[in-house]
Short mmCIF file of C-alpha atoms in Angstrom, two decimals:
data_model
loop_
_atom_site.label_atom_id
_atom_site.label_comp_id
_atom_site.label_asym_id
_atom_site.label_seq_id
_atom_site.Cartn_x
_atom_site.Cartn_y
_atom_site.Cartn_z
CA UNK A 1 38.60 -7.61 -36.05
CA UNK A 2 39.44 -7.31 -32.39
CA UNK A 3 38.57 -10.35 -30.34
CA UNK A 4 35.76 -9.82 -27.85
CA UNK A 5 36.05 -10.89 -24.24
CA UNK A 6 34.52 -14.35 -23.71
CA UNK A 7 31.58 -12.91 -21.76
CA UNK A 8 30.66 -10.62 -24.72
CA UNK A 9 31.18 -12.72 -27.85
CA UNK A 10 29.02 -10.47 -30.04
CA UNK A 11 30.93 -7.23 -29.23
CA UNK A 12 32.37 -5.67 -32.39
CA UNK A 13 34.32 -2.53 -33.18
CA UNK A 14 34.26 -0.49 -36.36
CA UNK A 15 37.08 0.90 -38.46
CA UNK A 16 38.89 4.21 -38.48
CA UNK A 17 37.52 6.71 -40.96
CA UNK A 18 38.94 6.95 -44.47
CA UNK A 19 39.25 10.63 -45.27
CA UNK A 20 41.37 13.39 -46.65
CA UNK A 21 41.48 16.78 -44.91
CA UNK A 22 39.58 18.39 -47.81
CA UNK A 23 36.70 15.86 -47.88
CA UNK A 24 33.35 17.40 -48.82
CA UNK A 25 31.08 14.36 -48.45
CA UNK A 26 30.95 11.76 -45.70
CA UNK A 27 29.35 8.39 -46.46
CA UNK A 28 28.17 6.58 -43.35
CA UNK A 29 27.19 2.98 -42.84
CA UNK A 30 25.95 1.64 -39.54
CA UNK A 31 28.65 -0.93 -38.61
CA UNK A 32 30.76 -3.24 -40.81
CA UNK A 33 29.34 -6.68 -41.44
CA UNK A 34 31.05 -9.97 -40.72
CA UNK A 35 32.82 -10.20 -44.10
CA UNK A 36 34.15 -6.65 -43.75
CA UNK A 37 35.29 -7.22 -40.17
CA UNK A 38 37.09 -10.43 -41.15
CA UNK A 39 38.92 -8.69 -44.00
CA UNK A 40 39.33 -5.35 -42.16
CA UNK A 41 37.91 -3.57 -45.22
CA UNK A 42 34.88 -1.41 -45.78
CA UNK A 43 32.18 -3.11 -47.89
CA UNK A 44 34.07 -6.38 -48.35
CA UNK A 45 31.05 -8.64 -48.95
CA UNK A 46 31.31 -9.71 -52.61
CA UNK A 47 27.64 -8.90 -53.28
CA UNK A 48 27.71 -5.46 -51.66
CA UNK A 49 27.31 -2.90 -54.44
CA UNK A 50 29.11 -0.01 -52.73
CA UNK A 51 32.35 -0.29 -54.72
CA UNK A 52 30.69 -0.83 -58.14
CA UNK A 53 28.41 2.16 -57.49
CA UNK A 54 31.20 4.39 -56.16
CA UNK A 55 33.39 3.41 -59.10
CA UNK A 56 30.74 4.32 -61.66
CA UNK A 57 29.79 7.58 -59.96
CA UNK A 58 33.32 8.76 -59.15
CA UNK A 59 35.08 7.39 -62.23
CA UNK A 60 37.38 4.65 -60.95
CA UNK A 61 37.63 0.91 -61.57
CA UNK A 62 35.91 -0.91 -58.68
CA UNK A 63 38.24 -3.87 -59.33
CA UNK A 64 41.25 -1.84 -58.16
CA UNK A 65 42.95 -3.17 -55.07
CA UNK A 66 41.54 -1.91 -51.78
CA UNK A 67 44.15 0.80 -51.08
CA UNK A 68 43.67 2.21 -54.60
CA UNK A 69 39.87 2.30 -54.13
CA UNK A 70 40.33 4.18 -50.85
CA UNK A 71 42.71 6.60 -52.59
CA UNK A 72 40.13 7.14 -55.35
CA UNK A 73 37.49 8.04 -52.77
CA UNK A 74 39.85 10.47 -51.09
CA UNK A 75 40.79 12.04 -54.44
CA UNK A 76 37.07 12.55 -55.10
CA UNK A 77 36.82 14.26 -51.66
CA UNK A 78 34.58 11.52 -50.28
CA UNK A 79 35.15 10.24 -46.74
CA UNK A 80 33.96 6.87 -45.48
CA UNK A 81 33.04 5.85 -41.94
CA UNK A 82 30.31 4.27 -39.83
CA UNK A 83 27.93 5.73 -37.30
CA UNK A 84 28.91 3.24 -34.63
CA UNK A 85 32.30 2.79 -33.01
CA UNK A 86 31.17 -0.36 -31.16
CA UNK A 87 28.12 -2.47 -30.46
CA UNK A 88 26.98 -6.01 -29.86
CA UNK A 89 25.52 -7.74 -32.89
CA UNK A 90 25.38 -11.42 -33.73
CA UNK A 91 25.92 -11.73 -37.48
CA UNK A 92 25.73 -8.90 -40.00
CA UNK A 93 22.15 -7.68 -39.99
CA UNK A 94 21.55 -4.13 -38.78
CA UNK A 95 18.29 -5.30 -37.24
CA UNK A 96 20.31 -7.45 -34.82
CA UNK A 97 22.31 -4.56 -33.32
CA UNK A 98 21.58 -4.51 -29.59
CA UNK A 99 20.40 -0.99 -28.83
CA UNK A 100 21.69 -0.93 -25.26
CA UNK A 101 25.27 -1.62 -26.43
CA UNK A 102 25.86 0.96 -29.13
CA UNK A 103 28.64 3.50 -28.91
CA UNK A 104 28.65 6.18 -31.62
CA UNK A 105 31.83 7.49 -33.20
CA UNK A 106 33.12 10.95 -32.23
CA UNK A 107 31.55 13.04 -34.97
CA UNK A 108 32.15 16.38 -33.26
CA UNK A 109 35.92 15.83 -33.42
CA UNK A 110 35.78 14.36 -36.93
CA UNK A 111 33.74 17.24 -38.34
CA UNK A 112 35.92 19.82 -36.58
CA UNK A 113 38.93 18.25 -38.35
CA UNK A 114 37.07 18.19 -41.69
CA UNK A 115 35.40 21.61 -42.02
CA UNK A 116 34.82 21.22 -45.77
CA UNK A 117 32.29 18.41 -45.22
CA UNK A 118 28.87 19.81 -46.06
CA UNK A 119 26.96 16.63 -46.87
CA UNK A 120 26.50 13.35 -45.06
CA UNK A 121 25.11 10.43 -47.05
CA UNK A 122 23.63 7.46 -45.21
CA UNK A 123 24.17 4.02 -46.70
CA UNK A 124 20.84 2.62 -45.60
CA UNK A 125 18.01 3.45 -43.23
CA UNK A 126 19.67 2.03 -40.11
CA UNK A 127 22.71 4.30 -40.48
CA UNK A 128 20.41 7.31 -40.87
CA UNK A 129 18.28 6.37 -37.87
CA UNK A 130 21.26 5.69 -35.60
CA UNK A 131 22.89 8.98 -36.58
CA UNK A 132 19.75 11.05 -36.13
CA UNK A 133 19.04 9.54 -32.74
CA UNK A 134 22.52 9.26 -31.21
CA UNK A 135 24.71 11.81 -33.01
CA UNK A 136 22.73 14.67 -34.52
CA UNK A 137 21.57 16.16 -31.19
CA UNK A 138 25.22 16.56 -30.13
CA UNK A 139 26.46 18.45 -33.19
CA UNK A 140 26.93 22.21 -33.35
CA UNK A 141 26.64 22.77 -37.13
CA UNK A 142 23.99 22.00 -39.69
CA UNK A 143 24.80 19.82 -42.67
CA UNK A 144 23.00 18.49 -45.72
CA UNK A 145 21.78 14.93 -45.06
CA UNK A 146 20.92 12.45 -47.81
CA UNK A 147 19.31 9.07 -47.14
CA UNK A 148 20.37 6.49 -49.72
CA UNK A 149 19.32 2.94 -50.46
CA UNK A 150 21.62 0.46 -48.78
CA UNK A 151 24.26 -1.18 -50.94
CA UNK A 152 24.06 -4.28 -48.76
CA UNK A 153 23.06 -7.56 -50.39
CA UNK A 154 20.37 -7.78 -47.70
CA UNK A 155 18.64 -4.80 -49.34
CA UNK A 156 17.51 -6.44 -52.55
CA UNK A 157 14.25 -4.49 -52.84
CA UNK A 158 15.88 -1.81 -55.02
CA UNK A 159 17.55 -2.58 -58.33
CA UNK A 160 21.19 -1.79 -58.96
CA UNK A 161 20.13 0.88 -61.47
CA UNK A 162 17.86 2.67 -59.01
CA UNK A 163 20.55 2.55 -56.31
CA UNK A 164 23.11 3.88 -58.79
CA UNK A 165 20.83 6.78 -59.77
CA UNK A 166 20.25 7.78 -56.13
CA UNK A 167 23.93 7.55 -55.25
CA UNK A 168 24.89 9.51 -58.40
CA UNK A 169 22.61 12.38 -57.33
CA UNK A 170 24.05 12.36 -53.81
CA UNK A 171 27.74 12.17 -54.68
CA UNK A 172 27.70 14.56 -57.64
CA UNK A 173 28.04 18.26 -56.90
#
């Protein structure tokens, strides 16, 4: 995590995308949470179900080390990124993102470099809303969009099994 200037202690920056040139699906979160930022890893919170779900759906062991999990995603032609490049947010909750501070990632350039991507899956409602408001109007090509239940431990309303079923439908072609 990059240190914020003292006058903006809640400023955070996201990660680079994880992708292979032949990726077909892009999974988007909103912005990494505190645990992920501290570890410089996507979905690092121990109760986040992203890796167990991705492992079951894509056929890899979610207990693999982080580089091997990223390689498994890439081998399955799944890319991983976040809607936001930067924002101010105290803590990890999406609801606390300060709307006047958000800076979206450069999706036009990313999608131009990844022409095989035909589907974007949103890991949670906030990622979908941010994308549709701040990114979608700027894009030249239509894609298939799938809203998914968040894998965050803050989204406990849905069971693991129901999340798994939704993610399986979205990530299986």
